[in-house]
Coordinates of C-alpha atoms in Angstrom, one line a residue:
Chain U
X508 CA 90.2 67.4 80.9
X509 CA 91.3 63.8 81.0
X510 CA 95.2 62.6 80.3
X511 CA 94.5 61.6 76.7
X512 CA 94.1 65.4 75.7
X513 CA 96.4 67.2 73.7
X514 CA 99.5 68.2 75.3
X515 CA 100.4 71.3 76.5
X516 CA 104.6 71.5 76.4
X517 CA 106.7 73.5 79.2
X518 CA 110.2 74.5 78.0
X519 CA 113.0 75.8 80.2
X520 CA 116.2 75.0 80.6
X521 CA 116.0 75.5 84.4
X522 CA 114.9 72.4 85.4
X523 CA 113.2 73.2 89.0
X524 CA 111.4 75.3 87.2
X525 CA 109.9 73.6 84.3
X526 CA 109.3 70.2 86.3
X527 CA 107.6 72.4 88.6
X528 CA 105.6 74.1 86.6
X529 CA 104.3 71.0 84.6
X530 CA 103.7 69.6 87.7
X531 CA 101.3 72.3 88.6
X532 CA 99.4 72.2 85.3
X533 CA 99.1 68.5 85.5
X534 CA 97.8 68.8 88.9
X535 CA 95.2 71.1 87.5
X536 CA 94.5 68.6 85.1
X537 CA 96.3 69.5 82.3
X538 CA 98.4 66.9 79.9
X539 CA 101.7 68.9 80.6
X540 CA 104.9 67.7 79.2
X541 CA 108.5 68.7 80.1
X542 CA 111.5 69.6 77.8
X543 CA 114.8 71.3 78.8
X544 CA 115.9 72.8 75.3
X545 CA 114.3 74.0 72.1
X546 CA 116.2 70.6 70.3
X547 CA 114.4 68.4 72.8
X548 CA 111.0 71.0 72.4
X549 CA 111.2 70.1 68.3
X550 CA 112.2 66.7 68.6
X551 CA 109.1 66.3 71.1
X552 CA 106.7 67.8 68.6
X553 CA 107.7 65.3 66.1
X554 CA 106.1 62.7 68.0
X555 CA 103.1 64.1 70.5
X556 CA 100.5 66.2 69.2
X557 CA 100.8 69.5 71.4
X558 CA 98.4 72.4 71.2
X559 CA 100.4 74.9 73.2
X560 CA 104.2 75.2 73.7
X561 CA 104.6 77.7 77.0
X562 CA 108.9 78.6 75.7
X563 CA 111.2 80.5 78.0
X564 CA 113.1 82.9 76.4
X565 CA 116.3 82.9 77.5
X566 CA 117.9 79.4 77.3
X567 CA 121.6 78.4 76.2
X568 CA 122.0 76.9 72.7
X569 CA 119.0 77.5 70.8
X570 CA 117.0 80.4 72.1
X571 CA 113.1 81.0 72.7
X572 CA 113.0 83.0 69.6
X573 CA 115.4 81.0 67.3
X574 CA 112.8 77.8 68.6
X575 CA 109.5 79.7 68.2
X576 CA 110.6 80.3 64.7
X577 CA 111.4 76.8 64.3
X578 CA 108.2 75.5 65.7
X579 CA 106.2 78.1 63.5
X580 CA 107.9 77.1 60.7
X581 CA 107.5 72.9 60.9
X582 CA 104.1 73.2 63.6
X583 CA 102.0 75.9 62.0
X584 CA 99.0 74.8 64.0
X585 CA 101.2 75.0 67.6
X586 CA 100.4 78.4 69.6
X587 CA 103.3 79.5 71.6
X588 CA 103.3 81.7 75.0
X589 CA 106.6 82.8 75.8
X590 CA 107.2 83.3 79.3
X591 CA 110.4 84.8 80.3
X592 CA 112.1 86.7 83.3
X593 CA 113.4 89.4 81.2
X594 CA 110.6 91.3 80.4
X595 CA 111.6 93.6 77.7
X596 CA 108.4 95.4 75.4
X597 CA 111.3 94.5 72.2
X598 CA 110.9 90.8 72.7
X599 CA 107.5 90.6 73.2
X600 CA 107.0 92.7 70.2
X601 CA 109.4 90.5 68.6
X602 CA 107.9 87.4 69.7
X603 CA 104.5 88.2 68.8
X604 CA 105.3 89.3 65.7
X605 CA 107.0 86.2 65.1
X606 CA 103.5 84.3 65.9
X607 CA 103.8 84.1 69.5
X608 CA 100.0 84.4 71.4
X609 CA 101.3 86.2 74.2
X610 CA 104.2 86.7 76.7
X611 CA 104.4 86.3 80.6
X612 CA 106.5 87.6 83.1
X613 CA 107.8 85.0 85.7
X614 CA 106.9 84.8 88.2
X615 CA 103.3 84.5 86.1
X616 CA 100.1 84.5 88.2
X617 CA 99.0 80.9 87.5
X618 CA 95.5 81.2 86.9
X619 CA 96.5 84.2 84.7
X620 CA 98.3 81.3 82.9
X621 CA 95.7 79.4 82.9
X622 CA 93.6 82.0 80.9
X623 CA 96.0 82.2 78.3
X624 CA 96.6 78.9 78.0
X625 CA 93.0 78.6 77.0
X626 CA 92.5 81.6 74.8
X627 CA 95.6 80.3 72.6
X628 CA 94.0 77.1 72.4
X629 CA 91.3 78.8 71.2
X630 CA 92.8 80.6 68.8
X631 CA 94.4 77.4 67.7
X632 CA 90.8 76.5 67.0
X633 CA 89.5 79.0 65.1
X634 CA 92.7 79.2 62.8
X635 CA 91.9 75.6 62.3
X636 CA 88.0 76.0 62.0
X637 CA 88.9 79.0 59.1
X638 CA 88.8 77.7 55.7
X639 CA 91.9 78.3 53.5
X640 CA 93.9 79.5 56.6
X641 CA 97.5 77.3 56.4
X642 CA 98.4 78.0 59.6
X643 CA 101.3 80.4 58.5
X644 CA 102.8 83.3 60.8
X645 CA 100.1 86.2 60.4
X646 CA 101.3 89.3 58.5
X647 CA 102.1 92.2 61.5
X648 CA 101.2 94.6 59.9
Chain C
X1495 CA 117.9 137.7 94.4
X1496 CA 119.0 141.3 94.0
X1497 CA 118.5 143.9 91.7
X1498 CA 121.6 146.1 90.9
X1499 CA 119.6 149.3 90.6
X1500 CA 118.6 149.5 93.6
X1501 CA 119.9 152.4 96.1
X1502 CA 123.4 152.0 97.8
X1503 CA 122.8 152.0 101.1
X1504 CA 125.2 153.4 103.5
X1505 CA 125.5 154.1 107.2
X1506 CA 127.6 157.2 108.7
X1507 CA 128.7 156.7 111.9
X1508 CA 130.2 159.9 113.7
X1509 CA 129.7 161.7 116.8
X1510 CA 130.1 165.4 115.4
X1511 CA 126.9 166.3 114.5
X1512 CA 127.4 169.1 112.3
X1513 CA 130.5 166.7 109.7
X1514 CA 127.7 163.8 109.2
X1515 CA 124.9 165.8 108.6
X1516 CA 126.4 167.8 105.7
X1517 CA 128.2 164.7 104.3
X1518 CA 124.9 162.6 104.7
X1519 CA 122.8 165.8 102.5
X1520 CA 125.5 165.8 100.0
X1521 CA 125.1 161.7 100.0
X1522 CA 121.6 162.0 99.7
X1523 CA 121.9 164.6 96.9
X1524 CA 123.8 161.1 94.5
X1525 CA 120.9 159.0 95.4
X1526 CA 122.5 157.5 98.0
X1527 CA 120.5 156.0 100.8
X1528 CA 121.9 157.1 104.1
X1529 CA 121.1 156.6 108.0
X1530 CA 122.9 158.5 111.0
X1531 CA 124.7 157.3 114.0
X1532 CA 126.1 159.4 116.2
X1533 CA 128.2 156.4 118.1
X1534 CA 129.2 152.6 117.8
X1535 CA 125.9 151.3 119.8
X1536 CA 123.6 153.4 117.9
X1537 CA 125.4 152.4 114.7
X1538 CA 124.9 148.6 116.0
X1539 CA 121.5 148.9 116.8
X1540 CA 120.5 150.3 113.6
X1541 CA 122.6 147.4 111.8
X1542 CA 120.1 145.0 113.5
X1543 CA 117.2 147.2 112.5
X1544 CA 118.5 146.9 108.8
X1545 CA 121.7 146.2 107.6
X1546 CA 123.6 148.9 105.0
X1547 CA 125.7 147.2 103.0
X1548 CA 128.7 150.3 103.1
X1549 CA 129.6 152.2 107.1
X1550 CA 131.8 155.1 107.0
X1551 CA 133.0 154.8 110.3
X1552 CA 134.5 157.6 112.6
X1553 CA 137.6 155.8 114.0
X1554 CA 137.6 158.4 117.4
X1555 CA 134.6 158.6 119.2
X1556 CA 133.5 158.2 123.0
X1557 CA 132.1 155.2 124.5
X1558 CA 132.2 152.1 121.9
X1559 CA 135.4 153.4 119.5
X1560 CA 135.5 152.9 116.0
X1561 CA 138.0 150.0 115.6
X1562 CA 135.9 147.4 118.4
X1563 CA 132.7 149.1 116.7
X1564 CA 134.4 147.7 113.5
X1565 CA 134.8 144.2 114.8
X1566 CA 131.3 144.1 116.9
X1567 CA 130.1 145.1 112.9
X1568 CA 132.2 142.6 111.1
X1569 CA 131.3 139.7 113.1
X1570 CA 127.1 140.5 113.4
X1571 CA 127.4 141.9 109.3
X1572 CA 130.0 139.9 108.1
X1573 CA 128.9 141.1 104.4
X1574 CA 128.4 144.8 104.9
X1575 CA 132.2 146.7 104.2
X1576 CA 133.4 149.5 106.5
X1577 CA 135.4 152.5 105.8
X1578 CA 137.3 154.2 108.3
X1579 CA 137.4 157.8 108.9
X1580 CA 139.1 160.2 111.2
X1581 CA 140.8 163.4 111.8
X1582 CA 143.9 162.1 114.0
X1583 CA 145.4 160.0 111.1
X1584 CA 147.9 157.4 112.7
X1585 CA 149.4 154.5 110.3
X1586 CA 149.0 152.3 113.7
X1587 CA 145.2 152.8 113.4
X1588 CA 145.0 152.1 110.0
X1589 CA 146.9 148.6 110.1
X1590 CA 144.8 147.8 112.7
X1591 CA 141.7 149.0 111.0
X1592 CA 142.8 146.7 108.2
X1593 CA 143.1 143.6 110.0
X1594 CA 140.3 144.1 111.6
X1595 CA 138.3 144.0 108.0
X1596 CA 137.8 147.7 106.9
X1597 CA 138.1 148.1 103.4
X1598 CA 139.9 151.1 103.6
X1599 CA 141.2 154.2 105.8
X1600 CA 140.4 158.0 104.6
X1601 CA 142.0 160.8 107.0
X1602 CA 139.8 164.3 107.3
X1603 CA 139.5 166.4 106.1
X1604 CA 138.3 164.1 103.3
X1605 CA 137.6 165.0 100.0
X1606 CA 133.7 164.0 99.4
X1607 CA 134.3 162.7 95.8
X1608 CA 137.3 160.4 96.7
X1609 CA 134.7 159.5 99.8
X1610 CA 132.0 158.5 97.3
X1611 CA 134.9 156.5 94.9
X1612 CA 135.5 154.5 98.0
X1613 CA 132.0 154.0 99.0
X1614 CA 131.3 152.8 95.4
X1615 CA 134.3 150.6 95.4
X1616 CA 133.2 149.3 98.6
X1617 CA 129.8 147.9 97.0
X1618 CA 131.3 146.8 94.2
X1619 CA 133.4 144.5 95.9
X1620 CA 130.3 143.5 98.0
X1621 CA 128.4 143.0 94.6
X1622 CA 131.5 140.2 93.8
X1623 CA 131.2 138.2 96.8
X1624 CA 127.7 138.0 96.5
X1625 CA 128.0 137.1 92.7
X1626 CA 130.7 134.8 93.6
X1627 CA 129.2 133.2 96.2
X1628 CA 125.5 132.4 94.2
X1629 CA 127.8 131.2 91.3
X1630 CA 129.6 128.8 94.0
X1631 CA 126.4 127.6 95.7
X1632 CA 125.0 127.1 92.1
X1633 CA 128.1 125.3 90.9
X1634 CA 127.4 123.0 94.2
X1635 CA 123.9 122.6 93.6
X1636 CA 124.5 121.2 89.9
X1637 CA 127.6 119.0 91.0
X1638 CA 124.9 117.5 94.2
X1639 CA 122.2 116.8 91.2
X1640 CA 124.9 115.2 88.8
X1641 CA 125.9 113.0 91.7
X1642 CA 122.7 111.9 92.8
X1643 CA 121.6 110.9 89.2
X1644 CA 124.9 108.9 88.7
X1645 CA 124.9 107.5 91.6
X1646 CA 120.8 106.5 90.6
X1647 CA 121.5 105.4 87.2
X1648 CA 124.1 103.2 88.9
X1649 CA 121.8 101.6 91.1
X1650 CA 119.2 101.4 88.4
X1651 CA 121.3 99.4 86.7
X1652 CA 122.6 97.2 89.1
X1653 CA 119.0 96.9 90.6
X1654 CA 117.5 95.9 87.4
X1655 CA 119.8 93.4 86.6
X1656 CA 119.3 91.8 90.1
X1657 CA 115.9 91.9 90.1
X1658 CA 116.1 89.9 86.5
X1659 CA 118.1 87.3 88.3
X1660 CA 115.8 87.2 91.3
X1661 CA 112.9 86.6 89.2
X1662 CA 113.8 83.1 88.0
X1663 CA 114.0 81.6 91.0
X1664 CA 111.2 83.7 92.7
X1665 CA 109.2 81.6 90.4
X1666 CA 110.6 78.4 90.7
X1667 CA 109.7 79.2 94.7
X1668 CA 106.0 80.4 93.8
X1669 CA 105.1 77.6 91.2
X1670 CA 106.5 74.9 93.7
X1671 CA 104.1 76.5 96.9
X1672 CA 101.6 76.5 94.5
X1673 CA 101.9 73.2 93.0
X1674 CA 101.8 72.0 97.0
X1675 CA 98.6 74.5 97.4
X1676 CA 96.8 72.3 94.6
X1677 CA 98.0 69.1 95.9
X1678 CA 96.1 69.9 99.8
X1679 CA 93.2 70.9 97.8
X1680 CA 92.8 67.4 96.1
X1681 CA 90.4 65.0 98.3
X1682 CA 93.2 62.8 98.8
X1683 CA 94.7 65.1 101.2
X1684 CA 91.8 65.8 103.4
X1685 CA 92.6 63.7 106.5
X1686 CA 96.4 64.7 105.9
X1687 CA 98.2 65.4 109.1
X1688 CA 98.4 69.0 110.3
X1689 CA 97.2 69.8 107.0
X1690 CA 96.6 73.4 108.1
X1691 CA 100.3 74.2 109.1
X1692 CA 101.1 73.4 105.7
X1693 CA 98.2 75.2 103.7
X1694 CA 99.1 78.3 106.4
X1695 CA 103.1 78.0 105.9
X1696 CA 102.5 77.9 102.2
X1697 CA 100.0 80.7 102.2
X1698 CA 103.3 82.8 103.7
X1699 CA 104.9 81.7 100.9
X1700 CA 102.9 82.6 98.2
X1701 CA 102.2 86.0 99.6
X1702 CA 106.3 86.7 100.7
X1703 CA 106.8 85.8 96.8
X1704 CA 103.9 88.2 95.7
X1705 CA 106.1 91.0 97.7
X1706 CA 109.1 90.2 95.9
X1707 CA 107.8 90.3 92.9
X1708 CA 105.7 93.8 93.4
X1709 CA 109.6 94.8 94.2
X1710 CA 111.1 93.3 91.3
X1711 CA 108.6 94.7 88.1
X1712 CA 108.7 97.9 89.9
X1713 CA 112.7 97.6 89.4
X1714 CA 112.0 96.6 85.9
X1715 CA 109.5 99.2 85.5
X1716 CA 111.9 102.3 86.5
X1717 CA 114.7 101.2 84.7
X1718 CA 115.2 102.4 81.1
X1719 CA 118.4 101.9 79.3
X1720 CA 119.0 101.8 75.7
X1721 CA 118.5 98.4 74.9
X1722 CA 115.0 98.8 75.7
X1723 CA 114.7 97.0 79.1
X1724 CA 111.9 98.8 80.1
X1725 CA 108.1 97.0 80.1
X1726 CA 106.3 100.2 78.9
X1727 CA 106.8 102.6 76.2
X1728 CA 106.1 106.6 76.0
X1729 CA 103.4 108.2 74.2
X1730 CA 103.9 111.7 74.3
X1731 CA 101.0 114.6 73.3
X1732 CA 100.3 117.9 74.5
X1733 CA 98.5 117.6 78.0
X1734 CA 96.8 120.0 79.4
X1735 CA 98.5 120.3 83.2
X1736 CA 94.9 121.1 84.9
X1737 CA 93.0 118.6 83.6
X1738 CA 95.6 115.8 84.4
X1739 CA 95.6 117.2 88.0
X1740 CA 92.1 116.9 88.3
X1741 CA 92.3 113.5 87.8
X1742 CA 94.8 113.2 90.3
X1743 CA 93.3 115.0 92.8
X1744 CA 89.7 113.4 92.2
X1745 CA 91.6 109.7 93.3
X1746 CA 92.6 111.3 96.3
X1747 CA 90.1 113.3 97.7
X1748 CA 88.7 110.7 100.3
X1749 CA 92.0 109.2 101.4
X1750 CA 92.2 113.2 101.9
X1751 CA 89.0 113.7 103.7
X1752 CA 89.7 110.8 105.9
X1753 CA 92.7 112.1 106.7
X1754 CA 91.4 115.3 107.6
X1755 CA 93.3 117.2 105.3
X1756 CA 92.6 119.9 102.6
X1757 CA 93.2 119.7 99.0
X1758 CA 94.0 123.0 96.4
X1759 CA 94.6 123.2 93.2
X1760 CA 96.4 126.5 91.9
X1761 CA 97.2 127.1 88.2
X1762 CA 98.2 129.8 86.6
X1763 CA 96.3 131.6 83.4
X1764 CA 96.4 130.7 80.7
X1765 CA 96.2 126.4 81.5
X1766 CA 99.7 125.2 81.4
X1767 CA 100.8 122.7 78.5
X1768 CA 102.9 119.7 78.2
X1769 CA 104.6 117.6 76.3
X1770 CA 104.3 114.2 77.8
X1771 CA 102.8 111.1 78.8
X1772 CA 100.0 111.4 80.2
X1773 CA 99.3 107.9 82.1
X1774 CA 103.0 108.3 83.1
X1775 CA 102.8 111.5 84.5
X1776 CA 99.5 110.7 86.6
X1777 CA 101.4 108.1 87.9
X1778 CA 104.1 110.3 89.7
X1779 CA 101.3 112.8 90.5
X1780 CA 99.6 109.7 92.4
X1781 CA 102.9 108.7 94.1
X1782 CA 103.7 112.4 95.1
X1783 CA 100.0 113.1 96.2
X1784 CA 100.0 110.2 98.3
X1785 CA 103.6 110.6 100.2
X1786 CA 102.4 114.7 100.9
X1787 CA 98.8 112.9 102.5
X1788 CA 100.9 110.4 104.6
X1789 CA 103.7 113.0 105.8
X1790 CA 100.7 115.7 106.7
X1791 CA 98.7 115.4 110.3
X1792 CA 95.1 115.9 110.2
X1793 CA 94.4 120.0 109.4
X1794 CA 97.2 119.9 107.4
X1795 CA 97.0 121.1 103.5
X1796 CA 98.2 119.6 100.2
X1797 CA 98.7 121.6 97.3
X1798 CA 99.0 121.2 93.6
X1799 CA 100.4 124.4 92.0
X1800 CA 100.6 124.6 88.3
X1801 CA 103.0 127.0 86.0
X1802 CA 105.3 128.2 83.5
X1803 CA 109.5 128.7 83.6
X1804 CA 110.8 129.5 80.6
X1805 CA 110.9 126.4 78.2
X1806 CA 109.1 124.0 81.1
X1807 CA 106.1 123.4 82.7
X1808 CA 105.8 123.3 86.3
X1809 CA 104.2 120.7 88.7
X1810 CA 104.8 121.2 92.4
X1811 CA 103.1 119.2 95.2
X1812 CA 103.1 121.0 97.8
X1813 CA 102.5 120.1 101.9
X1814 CA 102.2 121.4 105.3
X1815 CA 102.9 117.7 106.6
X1816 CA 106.1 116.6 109.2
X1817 CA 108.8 117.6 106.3
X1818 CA 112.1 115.9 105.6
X1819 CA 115.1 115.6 107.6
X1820 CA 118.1 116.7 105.8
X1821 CA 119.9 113.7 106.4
X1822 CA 117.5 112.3 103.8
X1823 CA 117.4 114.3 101.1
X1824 CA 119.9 113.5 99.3
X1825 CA 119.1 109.8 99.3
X1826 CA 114.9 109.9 99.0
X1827 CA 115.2 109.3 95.3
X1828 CA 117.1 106.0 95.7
X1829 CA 115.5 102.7 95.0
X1830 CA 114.7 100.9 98.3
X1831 CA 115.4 103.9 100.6
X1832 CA 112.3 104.2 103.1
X1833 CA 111.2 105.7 106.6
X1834 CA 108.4 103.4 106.9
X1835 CA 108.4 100.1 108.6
X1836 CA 109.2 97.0 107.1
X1837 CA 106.6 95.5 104.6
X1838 CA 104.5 99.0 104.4
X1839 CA 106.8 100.9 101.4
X1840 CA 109.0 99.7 99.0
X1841 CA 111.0 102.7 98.9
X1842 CA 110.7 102.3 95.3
X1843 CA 107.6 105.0 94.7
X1844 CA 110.0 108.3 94.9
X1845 CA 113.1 106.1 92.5
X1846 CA 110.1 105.1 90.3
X1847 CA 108.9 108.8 90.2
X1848 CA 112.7 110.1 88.8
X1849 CA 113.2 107.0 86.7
X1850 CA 109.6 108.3 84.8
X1851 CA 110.4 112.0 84.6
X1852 CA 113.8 110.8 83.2
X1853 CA 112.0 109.0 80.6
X1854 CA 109.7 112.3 79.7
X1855 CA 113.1 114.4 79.6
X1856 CA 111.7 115.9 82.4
X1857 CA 113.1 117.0 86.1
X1858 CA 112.1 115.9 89.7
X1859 CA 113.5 118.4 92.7
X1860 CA 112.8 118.6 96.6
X1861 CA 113.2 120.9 99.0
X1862 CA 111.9 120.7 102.5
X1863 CA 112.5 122.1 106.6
X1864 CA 111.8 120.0 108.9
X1865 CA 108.5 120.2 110.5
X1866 CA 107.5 122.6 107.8
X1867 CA 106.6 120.8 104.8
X1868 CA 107.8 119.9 101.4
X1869 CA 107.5 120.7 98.2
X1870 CA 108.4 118.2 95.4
X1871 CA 108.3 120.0 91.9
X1872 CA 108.4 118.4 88.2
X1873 CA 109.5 120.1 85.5
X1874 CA 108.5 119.3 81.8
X1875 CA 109.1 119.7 78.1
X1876 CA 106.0 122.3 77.1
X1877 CA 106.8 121.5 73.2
X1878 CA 107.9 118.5 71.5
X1879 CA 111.6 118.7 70.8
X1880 CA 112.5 120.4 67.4
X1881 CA 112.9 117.6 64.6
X1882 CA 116.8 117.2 63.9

């Protein structure tokens, strides 16, 4: 994967963590971009075309579900992995439900990462590839 | 535990042959279970033999006299009550009889059914203690089990909540060794100096970090409160007890032949049923298997004994193994407390174990001897609960 792929954007509002872990993906070759708040997250999608967003949950302000709704709502097309600390089965019920691909538990096995960085991409495609789909949150039920 | 029907057993102690053997017929003729002494060391020795719980004592005898009889029988039997008898009646004997512990004083010529008032009094009162005393003990026993799963949901909480804390910067830690782990595998870093302390130092990293974080979902895993911070949810059914012990025992069974040890199964007929989770439940079989193979030498037996009581089904691992000191017990079920050296147990399997049969509104009880095994029993909801 060269640089000129789409992006793949880490949100966290701990910094070590999301610099470090953007880091790591663009080490692995992956166009990884940073941003520090769900504001920053939406503002950044305005102007980069990103294919997955990888959204902490618990973040000051604006929250990783109040910005996965957001994205969903503006960025039908963007697959989301929430990856959190707080594991609880409610928000990743709540998440997925809310069109989330998957959630992670930090500290996430990279290559596990990996993988679901690729199946939601992949998804991504297939939504895309599937005529008369609009993108919009799938029914849960 | 005893049963109240059973004969009163008494013991008359007197050294005139002819007195003890009509009162001990006329005994016997009430049902009364009786035994003859003719003198305080015979009446000792057949205490030791078998203790009566009433002695009618002859207060004048030769050799061992009634009253030291009565405090050689107090302090051996300190359960079984002792009436004094005698035919010199002096108040001065009686008081001291009394403090002594007799439970009371009858002069002779005695009047057999005042005799046999007092001898029933006597094992009624012995019928309080002993009520009194299991009602105490049982009292104890429920305040020691409310304690210990207060004092567990306390640390559950407070456990959980660190280990959410610890997990943010845990990964910070990892993804930062492992972004370093990527960068010495690029060819740019081939000729790097000492390249292998660094690939080495980070691989103790990455692995110190995979510990923590086994430590930290199993935290997150035992802890269930009621805002759902729990990573897996319950799916109860009815479960047949012997087929999820199979299972159990079938993961086991070379670990157990390695260890040269013998495995049973024991379940009583008809197939005990449960209502619970069954993945969950294998899970603390596993855990409590595996503890009874690593406490038992070589020769040693583990046992699986499945049952009925009353509303609950019954699960009891049972070993022959090194058993538990009792300094212990009372903490085993606590999150991080282990015997075994650093890095080889969490000390989380046994807190994991309760937090899961808490979930399944279940039970989880020990009881062990030193050197002579222990027994770790589950109890569990046979039927689901009646709809409110």
């Amino acid at each position: 994967m060269t640089a000129a792929s789409p992006a793949v954007l880490v949100v966290d509002d701990e910094v070590d963590f999301g610099e470090v872990l953007t880091l790591r993906l663009r080490e692995a070759g992956e166009n990884a971009l940073y941003a520090r708040s769900g504001r920053d997250c939406l503002d950044l999608l305005q102007r980069q075309e990103v294919e997955v967003v990888i959204l902490d949950v618990r973040m000051p302000d604006m929250d990783g579900i109040d910005t996965l709704q957001a994205i969903k709502q503006a960025h039908p097309w963007v697959e989301v992995i929430l990856l959190t600390g707080h594991g609880t089965i409610e928000t990743a019920v709540r998440g997925v439900k809310l069109g989330a691909y998957d959630l992670l538990i930090k500290p996430a096995d990279f290559q596990e990462l990996r993988e679901k960085l690729n199946q939601a991409r992949r998804r991504r495609q297939e939504r895309i590839d599937r005529p008369g789909d609009t993108g919009a949150i799938p029914d849960p039920s | 535990m005893e049963q109240p029907t059973r004969p009163l057993t008494v013991l008359l102690v007197d050294d005139e042959p002819r007195f003890r053997e009509i009162l001990a017929k006329r005994l016997r003729h009430r049902g009364v279970s009786v035994e003859e002494a003719p003198g305080g060391e015979e009446a000792l020795e057949s205490m030791r033999r078998e203790a009566k719980e009433v002695v009618v004592l002859d207060v004048k005898m030769p050799g061992l006299d009634g009253i030291e009889t009565l405090r050689r029988l107090k302090t051996a039997h300190p359960e079984c009550e002792v009436i004094l008898l005698t035919g010199h009646a002096s108040p001065q004997d009686g008081v001291e009889g009394i403090k002594a512990g007799a439970f009371d004083y009858l002069s002779k010529p005695v009047e057999f059914e005042h005799l046999l008032r007092k001898i029933t009094q006597a094992r009624n009162k012995i019928e309080r203690l002993r009520a009194e005393r299991r009602e105490a003990e049982f009292r104890e026993q429920i305040r020691r089990q409310m304690a210990v799963a207060e004092r567990l949901a306390a640390l559950g909480t407070l456990a959980s909540g660190v280990a959410h804390e610890i997990n943010n910067p845990l990964a910070v830690i990892q993804d930062s060794a492992g972004w370093l782990q990527q960068i010495l595998e690029k060819p740019e870093t081939a000729d790097m100096p000492r390249r292998e302390d660094f690939a080495q130092a980070l691989a103790r990293i990455q692995r110190a970090v995979g510990r923590a974080r086994t430590i930290t979902r199993q935290l997150l895993q035992a802890v269930h409160n009621p805002a759902g911070d729990s990573l897996e949810t319950v799916h109860l059914r009815e479960v047949s007890l012997p087929a999820i012990a199979e299972e159990a025992l079938a993961l086991v069974r070379r670990e157990a032949a390695d260890r040269g040890l013998a495995l049973a199964l024991e379940a009583s007929d008809p197939p005990p049923l449960a209502w619970t989770d069954p993945a969950l439940l294998l899970q603390v079989i596993l855990n409590l298997l595996n503890n009874a193979l690593q406490a038992t030498d070589s020769g040693g037996r583990v046992t699986l004994r499945l049952g009925v009581k009353g509303e609950h089904a019954v699960l009891a691992v049972e070993d022959t193994g090194r058993g538990i000191p009792p300094e212990h017990l009372n903490r085993i079920f606590e999150p991080f407390f282990t015997t075994k050296e650093v890095g080889r147990g969490t000390g989380m399997g046994l807190y994991v174990s309760w937090a899961i049969m808490n979930r399944l509104q279940g039970g989880i009880t020990v009881e062990s001897r030193e050197g002579r095994g222990a027994t770790f029993t589950l109890t569990l909801p046979r039927k689901p609960p009646p709809t409110a």
